[in-house]
Amino acid sequence: MDTAALIICDSVLRAASLRGAARTLDRPTGSVAAAFRRVEAALAVDLAFAAGSSLTFTFEARRIGRDLAQIADLAVAIWGDDQAESGRQWAAARPLSLLALQHFVDALAAGSIRTAARRIGVGQPQLSRQLARLEEKLGTRLLDRNAGGCRPTPAGERVAALASELLGRWTLLTSTSARDFRRQVATLRLGAIVPLGHESQIAHMLADLVAAWRQPGRRSHLMLKSSTAEDLISELKAGRLDFALVDMLVSGPDFDSVEIGRSRLAVVGAAGFRTRSPDPVEALRREPVAVPTARSGLRRAVRDLLEAGGERSDQTPANFTEIDSIPVIINLVREHGYLSVLPKVSVDGVIGGVDAVELPAAFDLPVCLVWMKARDLGQAAAEIIRDIRA
């Protein structure tokens, strides 16, 4: 690792953009991206994911951003310049090896290059050349050498103080990040849409997955959380989830996805609905309807159903009430004469006091496992799919 990469990484976080940091530092975007990835590798954490042409920063990036900024400011200050943008440009173009800085601090602590070389485990000529190159890069003499050893020059004292603080902060950050990363790796974070009931396909899939995940020899724990489909996709992009089990098809350059099931949908009404409404889709146009909000895949399926009948998709019909609570929707159907569209298996013979009219297979609700392409999670995805289908 070197000081320039740390400064560049901090500049990317400040600008919230690779291109923005490249403009600020007057560096090629490709070299800025490479430096950013080197810091990610050293920290053993993901700081950002590609989201189209921009970056989506992870929670980890926000958590350690202040620490990285302090380290970058120290790296700039080593050059003896202020922390203005011109100073950052200068320092970002002239990397100083952290190992060389550490060996410089070690030599001062030992009071002798020979003693320091012995403690570090390198040859004295090699250490002398490394320190000489450091002085050459900084353009100033850092050490006064004599037969009795070495002592810092005034410039050396200043650089040693800054380097010691930088190295200490970097060591603490890398050790903390590595520990957090190991803990994250040990827990696979799966988000899933809220099951409509214990008989729903999603509920069975999740129960099968949890039961299978407890088998001996499993390398990671499983964490489950529930939300709407769009909220789960947002959490994927932000790095707060590894996978999402959603009730809609997800495509695009940033995602990998696998369809692992489909649910047959039905128009649901109070008891007697089937006999009084020969055309259930037409009934959705004239009777009060309770459906989940547009953040859910189920609501999108209702939109597609109405679009097939010529309804406009960019407006919520006046007779629709959007509610992200299936128990409330069920009670509106049973007790207040509302209609809804729900997976047939979740209501047919499970919820009393309702009638369900099955819709054609063209309107089946997909169930997909989704993850970010930037994450190398193919093997973990295969495990999840295998255990759901077992």
Coordinates of C-alpha atoms in Angstrom, one line a residue:
M1 CA 0.0 0.0 0.0
D2 CA 1.1 3.6 -0.6
T3 CA 0.1 7.1 0.4
A4 CA -1.2 8.0 -3.1
A5 CA -3.7 5.2 -3.2
L6 CA -5.0 6.3 0.2
I7 CA -5.4 9.9 -0.9
I8 CA -7.1 8.8 -4.1
C9 CA -9.5 6.5 -2.2
D10 CA -10.5 9.3 0.1
S11 CA -11.0 11.6 -2.8
V12 CA -13.4 9.1 -4.5
L13 CA -15.4 8.9 -1.2
R14 CA -15.5 12.7 -0.9
A15 CA -16.6 13.2 -4.6
A16 CA -18.9 10.2 -4.5
S17 CA -17.6 9.4 -8.0
L18 CA -14.5 8.0 -9.7
R19 CA -14.7 10.6 -12.5
G20 CA -15.2 13.4 -10.0
A21 CA -12.1 12.4 -8.0
A22 CA -10.1 12.0 -11.3
R23 CA -11.0 15.6 -12.2
T24 CA -10.1 16.9 -8.8
L25 CA -6.8 15.2 -8.7
D26 CA -6.0 15.6 -12.4
R27 CA -5.5 11.9 -12.7
P28 CA -6.7 9.3 -15.3
T29 CA -10.0 7.7 -14.3
G30 CA -8.5 4.3 -14.8
S31 CA -5.7 4.9 -12.4
V32 CA -8.1 6.3 -9.8
A33 CA -10.3 3.2 -10.1
A34 CA -7.3 0.9 -9.8
A35 CA -6.1 2.7 -6.6
F36 CA -9.6 2.6 -5.1
R37 CA -9.7 -1.2 -5.7
R38 CA -6.3 -1.6 -4.1
V39 CA -7.5 0.1 -0.9
E40 CA -10.6 -2.1 -0.9
A41 CA -8.4 -5.2 -1.2
A42 CA -6.2 -4.1 1.6
L43 CA -9.2 -3.4 3.8
A44 CA -10.8 -6.7 2.8
V45 CA -14.2 -4.9 2.4
D46 CA -16.3 -3.6 -0.5
L47 CA -16.6 0.2 -0.4
A48 CA -18.7 0.6 -3.5
F49 CA -20.6 -1.3 -6.2
A50 CA -21.1 -0.2 -9.8
A51 CA -24.6 1.0 -10.4
G52 CA -24.8 1.7 -14.1
S53 CA -22.3 4.5 -14.8
S54 CA -22.1 5.6 -11.2
L55 CA -21.0 4.1 -7.8
T56 CA -23.2 3.0 -5.0
F57 CA -21.3 3.3 -1.7
T58 CA -21.7 0.6 1.0
F59 CA -22.5 1.1 4.6
E60 CA -18.9 0.1 5.3
A61 CA -17.6 3.0 3.2
R62 CA -19.7 5.5 5.3
R63 CA -18.5 3.9 8.5
I64 CA -14.8 4.2 7.8
G65 CA -14.9 7.3 5.6
R66 CA -13.8 9.6 8.4
D67 CA -10.9 7.4 9.3
L68 CA -9.8 7.2 5.7
A69 CA -10.1 11.0 5.4
Q70 CA -7.8 11.5 8.5
I71 CA -5.2 9.0 7.1
A72 CA -5.3 10.8 3.7
D73 CA -4.8 14.2 5.3
L74 CA -1.7 12.8 7.1
A75 CA -0.4 11.4 3.8
V76 CA -0.7 14.9 2.2
A77 CA 0.9 16.6 5.2
I78 CA 4.0 14.4 4.9
W79 CA 4.9 16.3 1.8
G80 CA 5.1 19.5 3.8
D81 CA 2.3 21.1 1.8
D82 CA -1.1 22.3 3.1
Q83 CA -4.3 20.3 2.5
A84 CA -5.5 22.4 -0.4
E85 CA -6.5 20.7 -3.6
S86 CA -3.1 21.5 -5.1
G87 CA -1.4 19.7 -2.3
R88 CA -3.6 16.7 -2.8
Q89 CA -2.9 16.6 -6.5
W90 CA 0.8 16.7 -5.8
A91 CA 0.7 13.9 -3.2
A92 CA -1.7 11.8 -5.2
A93 CA 0.8 11.7 -8.1
R94 CA 3.8 10.8 -5.9
P95 CA 3.2 7.5 -4.0
L96 CA 5.2 6.8 -0.9
S97 CA 5.4 3.2 0.2
L98 CA 3.9 2.6 3.7
L99 CA 6.5 -0.1 4.1
A100 CA 9.3 2.5 3.5
L101 CA 7.7 4.9 6.0
Q102 CA 7.5 2.1 8.5
H103 CA 11.2 1.2 8.0
F104 CA 12.1 4.9 8.4
V105 CA 10.2 5.0 11.7
D106 CA 11.9 1.7 12.7
A107 CA 15.3 3.1 12.0
L108 CA 14.7 6.1 14.2
A109 CA 13.4 3.9 17.0
A110 CA 16.5 1.6 16.8
G111 CA 18.9 4.6 16.6
S112 CA 20.9 2.8 14.0
I113 CA 20.2 1.5 10.4
R114 CA 22.3 -1.6 11.2
T115 CA 20.2 -2.4 14.3
A116 CA 17.0 -1.7 12.5
A117 CA 17.9 -3.9 9.5
R118 CA 18.6 -6.8 11.9
R119 CA 15.3 -6.3 13.7
I120 CA 13.3 -6.0 10.5
G121 CA 15.1 -8.9 8.9
V122 CA 16.6 -7.2 5.8
G123 CA 20.1 -6.5 4.8
Q124 CA 21.6 -3.2 5.9
P125 CA 22.5 -2.1 2.3
Q126 CA 18.9 -2.8 1.2
L127 CA 17.5 -0.7 4.1
S128 CA 19.9 2.1 3.4
R129 CA 18.9 2.3 -0.3
Q130 CA 15.2 2.3 0.7
L131 CA 15.7 5.2 3.1
A132 CA 17.8 7.0 0.5
R133 CA 15.0 6.6 -2.1
L134 CA 12.5 8.0 0.5
E135 CA 14.6 11.0 1.0
E136 CA 15.0 11.5 -2.7
K137 CA 11.2 11.3 -3.3
L138 CA 10.5 13.8 -0.5
G139 CA 13.3 16.1 -1.7
T140 CA 14.8 16.5 1.8
R141 CA 17.3 14.8 4.1
L142 CA 15.5 12.9 6.9
L143 CA 18.5 11.3 8.7
D144 CA 21.9 12.4 10.0
R145 CA 24.1 9.3 9.8
N146 CA 27.4 8.9 11.7
A147 CA 29.5 6.1 13.1
G148 CA 27.4 5.9 16.2
G149 CA 24.1 5.5 14.4
C150 CA 21.5 7.9 13.0
R151 CA 19.3 10.7 14.3
P152 CA 16.5 12.6 12.6
T153 CA 16.9 16.0 10.9
P154 CA 14.2 18.6 11.7
A155 CA 12.4 17.5 8.6
G156 CA 12.9 13.9 9.6
E157 CA 11.2 14.6 13.0
R158 CA 8.2 16.1 11.3
V159 CA 7.9 13.2 8.8
A160 CA 8.4 10.6 11.5
A161 CA 5.6 12.1 13.7
L162 CA 3.2 12.2 10.8
A163 CA 4.2 8.8 9.5
S164 CA 3.8 7.2 12.9
E165 CA 0.3 8.5 13.3
L166 CA -0.6 7.5 9.7
L167 CA 0.7 4.0 10.2
G168 CA -1.0 3.6 13.5
R169 CA -4.3 4.6 12.1
W170 CA -3.9 2.4 9.0
T171 CA -3.0 -0.6 11.1
L172 CA -6.0 -0.1 13.4
L173 CA -8.3 0.4 10.4
T174 CA -7.1 -2.7 8.5
S175 CA -7.3 -4.9 11.5
T176 CA -10.8 -3.7 12.4
S177 CA -12.0 -4.0 8.8
A178 CA -10.6 -7.5 8.4
R179 CA -12.3 -8.5 11.7
D180 CA -15.6 -7.0 10.5
F181 CA -15.2 -8.7 7.1
R182 CA -14.7 -12.1 8.7
R183 CA -17.8 -11.6 10.7
Q184 CA -19.8 -10.5 7.6
V185 CA -18.5 -13.5 5.6
A186 CA -19.7 -15.8 8.4
T187 CA -23.2 -14.4 8.1
L188 CA -25.0 -14.6 4.7
R189 CA -27.6 -11.8 4.6
L190 CA -30.8 -12.7 2.7
G191 CA -33.8 -10.4 2.3
A192 CA -37.2 -11.8 1.2
I193 CA -40.5 -10.3 0.5
V194 CA -43.0 -10.7 3.4
P195 CA -44.8 -14.1 3.1
L196 CA -48.5 -13.7 2.6
G197 CA -49.1 -16.6 5.1
H198 CA -47.7 -19.9 6.3
E199 CA -49.1 -21.7 3.2
S200 CA -47.5 -19.3 0.8
Q201 CA -44.8 -20.4 -1.6
I202 CA -42.3 -17.9 -0.1
A203 CA -43.0 -19.1 3.4
H204 CA -42.3 -22.7 2.4
M205 CA -39.2 -21.7 0.5
L206 CA -37.8 -19.8 3.5
A207 CA -38.6 -22.5 6.0
D208 CA -37.0 -25.2 3.8
L209 CA -33.9 -23.0 3.4
V210 CA -33.5 -22.3 7.1
A211 CA -33.9 -25.9 8.0
A212 CA -31.4 -27.0 5.4
W213 CA -28.9 -24.3 6.4
R214 CA -28.4 -25.9 9.8
Q215 CA -26.8 -29.0 8.4
P216 CA -23.3 -29.8 9.8
G217 CA -20.3 -28.3 8.1
R218 CA -22.1 -25.1 6.9
R219 CA -19.5 -22.3 6.8
S220 CA -21.8 -19.4 7.4
H221 CA -24.8 -18.4 9.3
L222 CA -28.0 -17.2 7.6
M223 CA -29.7 -13.9 8.5
L224 CA -33.2 -13.3 7.1
K225 CA -35.1 -10.0 6.9
S226 CA -38.3 -9.1 5.1
S227 CA -39.5 -6.1 3.2
T228 CA -41.0 -5.1 -0.1
A229 CA -39.3 -6.0 -3.4
E230 CA -38.1 -2.5 -4.3
D231 CA -36.8 -1.9 -0.8
L232 CA -34.9 -5.2 -0.9
I233 CA -33.3 -4.2 -4.3
S234 CA -32.2 -0.9 -2.8
E235 CA -30.6 -2.7 0.1
L236 CA -28.8 -5.0 -2.3
K237 CA -27.4 -1.9 -4.1
A238 CA -26.3 -0.4 -0.9
G239 CA -24.4 -3.5 0.2
R240 CA -26.6 -4.2 3.2
L241 CA -27.9 -7.5 1.8
D242 CA -26.1 -10.3 -0.1
F243 CA -29.2 -11.7 -1.8
A244 CA -32.9 -10.9 -2.2
L245 CA -35.8 -13.2 -2.8
V246 CA -38.3 -11.1 -4.7
D247 CA -41.7 -11.5 -6.4
M248 CA -40.7 -9.9 -9.7
L249 CA -38.3 -10.3 -12.6
V250 CA -35.1 -8.3 -12.1
S251 CA -32.8 -7.6 -15.0
G252 CA -30.0 -5.2 -16.0
P253 CA -26.2 -5.0 -16.2
D254 CA -25.8 -4.8 -12.4
F255 CA -27.7 -7.9 -11.4
D256 CA -27.6 -11.6 -11.6
S257 CA -30.9 -13.4 -11.0
V258 CA -32.4 -16.9 -11.1
E259 CA -36.1 -17.6 -11.3
I260 CA -36.8 -20.4 -8.7
G261 CA -40.6 -20.6 -8.7
R262 CA -44.0 -19.1 -9.8
S263 CA -47.2 -18.6 -7.9
R264 CA -50.7 -18.8 -9.5
L265 CA -52.7 -15.6 -8.7
A266 CA -56.4 -15.3 -8.0
V267 CA -58.8 -12.4 -7.7
V268 CA -60.1 -12.7 -4.1
G269 CA -63.4 -11.5 -2.8
A270 CA -65.8 -12.2 0.1
A271 CA -67.8 -15.4 0.2
G272 CA -70.1 -15.7 -2.8
F273 CA -67.8 -13.6 -5.1
R274 CA -67.4 -16.3 -7.7
T275 CA -71.2 -16.6 -8.3
R276 CA -71.9 -12.9 -8.4
S277 CA -68.9 -11.9 -10.6
P278 CA -68.6 -13.9 -13.8
D279 CA -65.8 -11.6 -14.9
P280 CA -63.4 -11.1 -12.0
V281 CA -61.1 -8.7 -13.9
E282 CA -64.0 -6.5 -14.8
A283 CA -65.0 -6.5 -11.1
L284 CA -61.5 -5.1 -10.3
R285 CA -62.5 -2.0 -12.3
R286 CA -65.7 -1.2 -10.6
E287 CA -65.5 -2.5 -7.0
P288 CA -63.3 -1.3 -4.2
V289 CA -59.9 -3.0 -4.4
A290 CA -57.1 -3.4 -1.7
V291 CA -53.6 -4.2 -3.0
P292 CA -50.0 -3.7 -1.9
T293 CA -48.1 -0.6 -2.9
A294 CA -46.1 -0.2 -6.1
R295 CA -42.9 -1.3 -4.2
S296 CA -44.1 -4.9 -4.3
G297 CA -44.0 -7.3 -7.2
L298 CA -47.6 -8.4 -6.5
R299 CA -48.8 -4.8 -7.2
R300 CA -46.9 -4.9 -10.5
A301 CA -48.7 -8.1 -11.4
V302 CA -52.0 -6.4 -10.8
R303 CA -50.9 -3.5 -13.1
D304 CA -50.0 -6.0 -15.8
L305 CA -53.4 -7.7 -15.4
L306 CA -55.2 -4.4 -15.9
E307 CA -53.0 -3.3 -18.7
A308 CA -54.0 -6.5 -20.6
G309 CA -57.5 -5.2 -20.4
G310 CA -56.6 -1.8 -21.8
E311 CA -56.2 0.1 -18.4
R312 CA -53.6 2.8 -18.2
S313 CA -50.6 1.7 -16.1
D314 CA -49.3 5.2 -15.1
Q315 CA -52.2 5.9 -12.8
T316 CA -53.6 4.2 -9.7
P317 CA -57.3 3.5 -10.3
A318 CA -59.7 5.6 -8.2
N319 CA -61.2 2.4 -6.6
F320 CA -57.8 1.1 -5.5
T321 CA -56.4 1.4 -1.9
E322 CA -52.7 0.6 -1.6
I323 CA -51.8 -1.1 1.7
D324 CA -48.6 -2.9 2.6
S325 CA -50.3 -5.2 5.1
I326 CA -51.7 -8.5 3.9
P327 CA -53.8 -9.0 7.2
V328 CA -55.4 -5.6 6.7
I329 CA -56.2 -6.5 3.0
I330 CA -57.7 -9.8 4.0
N331 CA -60.0 -8.2 6.6
L332 CA -61.1 -5.6 4.1
V333 CA -62.0 -8.4 1.7
R334 CA -63.8 -10.6 4.3
E335 CA -65.5 -7.8 6.3
H336 CA -65.9 -4.8 4.0
G337 CA -66.6 -6.2 0.5
Y338 CA -63.2 -5.3 -1.0
L339 CA -61.5 -7.3 -3.7
S340 CA -57.8 -8.1 -4.0
V341 CA -55.3 -10.1 -6.1
L342 CA -53.3 -12.7 -4.1
P343 CA -51.4 -16.0 -4.6
K344 CA -54.2 -18.6 -4.8
V345 CA -52.3 -21.1 -2.5
S346 CA -52.3 -18.4 0.2
V347 CA -56.0 -18.1 0.4
D348 CA -57.6 -21.2 -1.2
G349 CA -58.7 -23.4 1.7
V350 CA -56.5 -21.5 4.2
I351 CA -58.4 -18.2 4.8
G352 CA -62.1 -18.6 5.6
G353 CA -64.8 -16.4 4.4
V354 CA -63.3 -15.6 1.0
D355 CA -63.7 -16.8 -2.6
A356 CA -60.8 -17.0 -5.0
V357 CA -61.1 -17.0 -8.8
E358 CA -57.9 -18.3 -10.4
L359 CA -56.2 -16.2 -13.1
P360 CA -54.5 -17.5 -16.3
A361 CA -50.9 -18.8 -16.1
A362 CA -49.8 -15.7 -18.1
F363 CA -50.2 -13.7 -14.9
D364 CA -48.3 -16.1 -12.6
L365 CA -46.1 -14.3 -10.1
P366 CA -42.4 -15.1 -10.4
V367 CA -40.1 -15.7 -7.4
C368 CA -36.5 -14.8 -8.1
L369 CA -33.2 -14.9 -6.2
V370 CA -31.2 -11.7 -7.1
W371 CA -27.7 -10.5 -6.2
M372 CA -25.2 -7.9 -7.5
K373 CA -22.9 -8.9 -10.3
A374 CA -20.1 -7.1 -8.7
R375 CA -20.2 -9.6 -5.8
D376 CA -18.7 -13.0 -6.5
L377 CA -21.6 -14.9 -4.9
G378 CA -22.3 -17.5 -7.5
Q379 CA -21.4 -20.4 -5.2
A380 CA -23.5 -19.1 -2.3
A381 CA -26.4 -18.6 -4.7
A382 CA -26.2 -22.2 -5.9
E383 CA -26.3 -23.3 -2.2
I384 CA -29.4 -21.2 -1.5
I385 CA -31.2 -22.4 -4.7
R386 CA -30.3 -26.1 -3.9
D387 CA -31.6 -25.9 -0.3
I388 CA -34.8 -24.2 -1.3
R389 CA -35.5 -26.8 -4.0
A390 CA -34.3 -29.8 -1.8

